[in-house]
PDB file of C-alpha atoms in Angstrom:
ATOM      1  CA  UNK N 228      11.403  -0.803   5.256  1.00 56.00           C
ATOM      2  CA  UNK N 229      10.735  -2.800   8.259  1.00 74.00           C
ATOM      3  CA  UNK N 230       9.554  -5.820   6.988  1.00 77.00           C
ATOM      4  CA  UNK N 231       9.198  -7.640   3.261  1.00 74.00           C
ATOM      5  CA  UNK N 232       8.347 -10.976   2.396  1.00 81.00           C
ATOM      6  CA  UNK N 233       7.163 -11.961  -0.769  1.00 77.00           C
ATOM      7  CA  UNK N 234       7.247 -15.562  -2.822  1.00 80.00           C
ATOM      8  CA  UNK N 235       8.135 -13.721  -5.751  1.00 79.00           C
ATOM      9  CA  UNK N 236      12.086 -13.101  -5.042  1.00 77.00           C
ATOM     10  CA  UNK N 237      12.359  -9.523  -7.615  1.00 73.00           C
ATOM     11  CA  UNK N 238      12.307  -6.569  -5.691  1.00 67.00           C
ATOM     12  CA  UNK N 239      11.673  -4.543  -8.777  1.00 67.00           C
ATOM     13  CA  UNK N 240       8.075  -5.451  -9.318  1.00 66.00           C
ATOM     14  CA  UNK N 241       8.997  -6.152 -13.105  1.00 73.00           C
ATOM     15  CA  UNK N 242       8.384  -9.895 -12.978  1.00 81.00           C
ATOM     16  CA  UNK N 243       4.806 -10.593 -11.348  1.00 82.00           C
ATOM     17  CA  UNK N 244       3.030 -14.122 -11.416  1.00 81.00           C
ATOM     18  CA  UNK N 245      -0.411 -14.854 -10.866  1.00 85.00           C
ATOM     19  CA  UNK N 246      -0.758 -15.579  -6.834  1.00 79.00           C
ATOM     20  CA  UNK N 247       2.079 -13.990  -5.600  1.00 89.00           C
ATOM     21  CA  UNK N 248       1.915 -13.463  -2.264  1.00 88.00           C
ATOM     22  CA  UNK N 249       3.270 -10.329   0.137  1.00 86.00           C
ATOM     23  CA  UNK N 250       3.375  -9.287   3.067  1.00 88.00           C
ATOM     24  CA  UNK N 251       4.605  -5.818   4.285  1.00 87.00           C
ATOM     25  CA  UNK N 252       5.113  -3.539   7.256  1.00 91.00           C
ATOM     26  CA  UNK N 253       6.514  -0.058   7.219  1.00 88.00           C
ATOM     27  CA  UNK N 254       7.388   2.478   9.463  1.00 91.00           C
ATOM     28  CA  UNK N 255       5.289   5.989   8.362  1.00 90.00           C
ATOM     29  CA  UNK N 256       7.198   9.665   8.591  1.00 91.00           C
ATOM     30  CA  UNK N 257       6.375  12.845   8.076  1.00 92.00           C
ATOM     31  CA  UNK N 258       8.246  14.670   5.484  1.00 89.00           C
ATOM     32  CA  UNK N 259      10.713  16.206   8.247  1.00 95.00           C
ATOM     33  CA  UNK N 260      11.264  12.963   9.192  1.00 93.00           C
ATOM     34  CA  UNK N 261       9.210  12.455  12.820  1.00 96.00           C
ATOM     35  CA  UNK N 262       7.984   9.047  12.943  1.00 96.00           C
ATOM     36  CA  UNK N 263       4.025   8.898  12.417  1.00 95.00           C
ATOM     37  CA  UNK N 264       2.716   5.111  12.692  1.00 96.00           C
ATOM     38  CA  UNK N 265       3.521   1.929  11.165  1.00 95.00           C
ATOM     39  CA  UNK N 266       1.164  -0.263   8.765  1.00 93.00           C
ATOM     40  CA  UNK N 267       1.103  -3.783   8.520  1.00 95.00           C
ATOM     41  CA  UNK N 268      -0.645  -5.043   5.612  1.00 94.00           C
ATOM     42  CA  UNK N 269      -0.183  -7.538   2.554  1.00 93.00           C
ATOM     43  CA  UNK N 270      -1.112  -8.306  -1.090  1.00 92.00           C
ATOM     44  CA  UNK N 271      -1.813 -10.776  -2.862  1.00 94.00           C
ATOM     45  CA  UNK N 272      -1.991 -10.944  -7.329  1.00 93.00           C
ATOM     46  CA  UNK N 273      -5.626 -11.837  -8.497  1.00 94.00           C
ATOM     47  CA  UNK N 274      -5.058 -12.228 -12.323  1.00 95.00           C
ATOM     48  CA  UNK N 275      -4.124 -10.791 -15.302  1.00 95.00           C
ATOM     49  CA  UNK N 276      -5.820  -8.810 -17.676  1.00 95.00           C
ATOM     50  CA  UNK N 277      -6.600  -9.900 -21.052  1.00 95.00           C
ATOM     51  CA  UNK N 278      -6.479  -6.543 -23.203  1.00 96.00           C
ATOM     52  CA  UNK N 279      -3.283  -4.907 -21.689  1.00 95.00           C
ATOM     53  CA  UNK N 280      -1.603  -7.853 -19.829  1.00 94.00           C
ATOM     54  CA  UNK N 281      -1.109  -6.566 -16.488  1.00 94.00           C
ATOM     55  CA  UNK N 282      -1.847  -8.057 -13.219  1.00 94.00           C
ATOM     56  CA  UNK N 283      -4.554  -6.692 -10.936  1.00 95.00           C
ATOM     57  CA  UNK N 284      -3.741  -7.276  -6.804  1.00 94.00           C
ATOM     58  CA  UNK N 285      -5.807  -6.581  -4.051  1.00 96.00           C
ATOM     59  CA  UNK N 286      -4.029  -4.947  -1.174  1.00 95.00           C
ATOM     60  CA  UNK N 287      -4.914  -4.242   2.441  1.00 96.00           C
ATOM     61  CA  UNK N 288      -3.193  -2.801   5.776  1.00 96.00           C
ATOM     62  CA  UNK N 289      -4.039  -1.228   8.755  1.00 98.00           C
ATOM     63  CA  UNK N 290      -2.092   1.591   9.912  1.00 97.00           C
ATOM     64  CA  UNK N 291      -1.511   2.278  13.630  1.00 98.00           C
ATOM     65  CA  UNK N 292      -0.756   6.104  13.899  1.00 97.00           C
ATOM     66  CA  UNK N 293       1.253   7.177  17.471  1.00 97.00           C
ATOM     67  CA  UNK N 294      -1.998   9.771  17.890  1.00 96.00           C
ATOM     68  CA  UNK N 295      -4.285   6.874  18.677  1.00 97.00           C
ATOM     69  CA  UNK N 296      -5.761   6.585  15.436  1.00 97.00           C
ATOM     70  CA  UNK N 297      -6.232   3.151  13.448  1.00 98.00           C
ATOM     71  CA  UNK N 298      -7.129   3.151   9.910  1.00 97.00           C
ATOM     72  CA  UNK N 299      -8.032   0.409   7.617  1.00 98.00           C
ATOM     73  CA  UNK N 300      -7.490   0.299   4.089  1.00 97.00           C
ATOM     74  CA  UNK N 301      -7.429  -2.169   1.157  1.00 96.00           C
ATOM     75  CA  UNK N 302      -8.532  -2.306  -2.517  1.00 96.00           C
ATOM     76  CA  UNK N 303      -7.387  -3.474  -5.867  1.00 96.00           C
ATOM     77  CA  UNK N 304      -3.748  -2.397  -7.363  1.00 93.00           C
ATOM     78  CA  UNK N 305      -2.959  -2.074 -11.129  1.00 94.00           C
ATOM     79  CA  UNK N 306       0.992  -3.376 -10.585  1.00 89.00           C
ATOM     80  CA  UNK N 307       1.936  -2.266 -13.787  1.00 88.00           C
ATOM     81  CA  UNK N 308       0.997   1.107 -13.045  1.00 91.00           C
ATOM     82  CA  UNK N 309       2.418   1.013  -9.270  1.00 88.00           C
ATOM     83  CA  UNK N 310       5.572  -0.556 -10.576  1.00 83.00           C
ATOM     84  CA  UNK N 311       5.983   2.646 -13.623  1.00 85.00           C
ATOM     85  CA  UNK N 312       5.314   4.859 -10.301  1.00 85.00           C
ATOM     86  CA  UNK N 313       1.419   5.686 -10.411  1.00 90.00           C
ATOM     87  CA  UNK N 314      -0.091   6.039  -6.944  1.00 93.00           C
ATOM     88  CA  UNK N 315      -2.433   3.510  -5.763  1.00 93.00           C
ATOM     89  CA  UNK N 316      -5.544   4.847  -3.815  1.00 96.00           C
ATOM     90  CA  UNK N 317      -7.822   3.042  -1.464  1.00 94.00           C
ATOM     91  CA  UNK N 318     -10.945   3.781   0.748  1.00 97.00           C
ATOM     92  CA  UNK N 319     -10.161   3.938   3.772  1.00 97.00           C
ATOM     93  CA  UNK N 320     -11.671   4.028   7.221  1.00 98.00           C
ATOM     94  CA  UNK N 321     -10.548   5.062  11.072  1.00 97.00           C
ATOM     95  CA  UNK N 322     -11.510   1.911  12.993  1.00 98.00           C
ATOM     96  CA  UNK N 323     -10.401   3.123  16.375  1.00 97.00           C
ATOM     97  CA  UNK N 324      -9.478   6.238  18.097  1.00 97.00           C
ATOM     98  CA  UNK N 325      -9.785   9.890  18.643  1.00 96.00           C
ATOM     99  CA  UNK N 326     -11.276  10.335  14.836  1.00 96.00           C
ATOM    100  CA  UNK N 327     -13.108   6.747  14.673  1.00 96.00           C
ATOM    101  CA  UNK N 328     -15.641   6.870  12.416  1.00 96.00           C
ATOM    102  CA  UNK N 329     -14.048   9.160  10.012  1.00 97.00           C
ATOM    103  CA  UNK N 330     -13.765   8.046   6.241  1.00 97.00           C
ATOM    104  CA  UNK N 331     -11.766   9.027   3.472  1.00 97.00           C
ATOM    105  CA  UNK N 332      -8.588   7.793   1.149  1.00 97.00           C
ATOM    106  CA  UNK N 333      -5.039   5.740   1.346  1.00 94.00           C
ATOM    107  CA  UNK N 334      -2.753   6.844  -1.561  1.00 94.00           C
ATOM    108  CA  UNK N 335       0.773   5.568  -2.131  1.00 89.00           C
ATOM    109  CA  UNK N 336       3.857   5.309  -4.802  1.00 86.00           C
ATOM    110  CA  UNK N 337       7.146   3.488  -5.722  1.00 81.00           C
ATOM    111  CA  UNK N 338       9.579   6.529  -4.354  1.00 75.00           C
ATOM    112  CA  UNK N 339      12.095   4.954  -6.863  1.00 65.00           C
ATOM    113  CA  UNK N 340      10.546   2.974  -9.360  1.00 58.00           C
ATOM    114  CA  UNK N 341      13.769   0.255  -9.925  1.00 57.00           C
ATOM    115  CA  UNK N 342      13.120  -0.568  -5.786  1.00 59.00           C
ATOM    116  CA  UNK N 343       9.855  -0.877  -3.513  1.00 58.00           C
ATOM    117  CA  UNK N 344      11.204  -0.287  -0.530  1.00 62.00           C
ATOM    118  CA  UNK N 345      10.352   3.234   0.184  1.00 72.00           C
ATOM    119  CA  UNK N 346       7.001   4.877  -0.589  1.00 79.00           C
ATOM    120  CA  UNK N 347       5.766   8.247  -0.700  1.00 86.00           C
ATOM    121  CA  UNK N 348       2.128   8.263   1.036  1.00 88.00           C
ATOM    122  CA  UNK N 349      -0.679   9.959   2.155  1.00 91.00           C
ATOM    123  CA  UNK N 350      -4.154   9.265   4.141  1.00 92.00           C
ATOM    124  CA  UNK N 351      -6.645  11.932   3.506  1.00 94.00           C
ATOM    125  CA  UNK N 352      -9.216  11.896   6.031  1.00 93.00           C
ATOM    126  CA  UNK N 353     -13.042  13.388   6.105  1.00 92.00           C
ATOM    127  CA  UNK N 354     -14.449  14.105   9.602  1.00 82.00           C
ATOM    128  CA  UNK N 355     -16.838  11.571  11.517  1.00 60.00           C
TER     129      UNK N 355
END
């Protein structure tokens, strides 16, 4: 991780409040380790649902890839479910570069679910 900052001090994710506040920005890889991009983004808790209790955050970034690329992503997280290790996925959108224009999906997860620090992750992208 490159960056964290959060006004809720447990790393774990197993103690959300209502308005918590983060910020994030992480250094992207492909799986044989060659560095990809970075995204900078942050979250921030909405509320808490009545019927199961968990807290709903919306979440946005924009990732800067090294081929020119910038995409834009964002949408609401179920924390409970990112915290037990369920992928969150997000629309998103390349805003500027070779493939600007083209549309598709963000999807990330907890690597280990006791830290957030790493994430496994993926951008799936349609063509313009």
């Amino acid at each position: 991780m490159t960056a964290y900052q959060s006004t809720n001090d447990d790393l774990t994710g197993a103690t959300p409040t209502e308005n918590d506040v983060a910020t994030v920005e992480l250094d992207i890889f492909a799986p044989d380790g060659t560095l990809l991009g970075r995204t900078v983004g942050g979250g921030r808790m909405l509320y808490q649902q009545a019927d199961d209790g968990h807290y709903i955050a919306y979440f946005g970034e924009e990732i800067s890839l090294l081929d020119g690329n910038v995409v834009r992503s964002g949408g609401l997280v179920d924390d409970a479910r990112l915290t037990a290790g369920e992928p969150a996925t997000f629309p998103a959108v390349v805003v500027d570069g070779p493939l600007r224009g083209a549309i598709g999906y963000r999807q990330f997860r907890p690597l280990v679910k006791e830290t957030h620090d790493t994430y496994i992750s993926s951008i799936v992208l349609y063509g313009r």
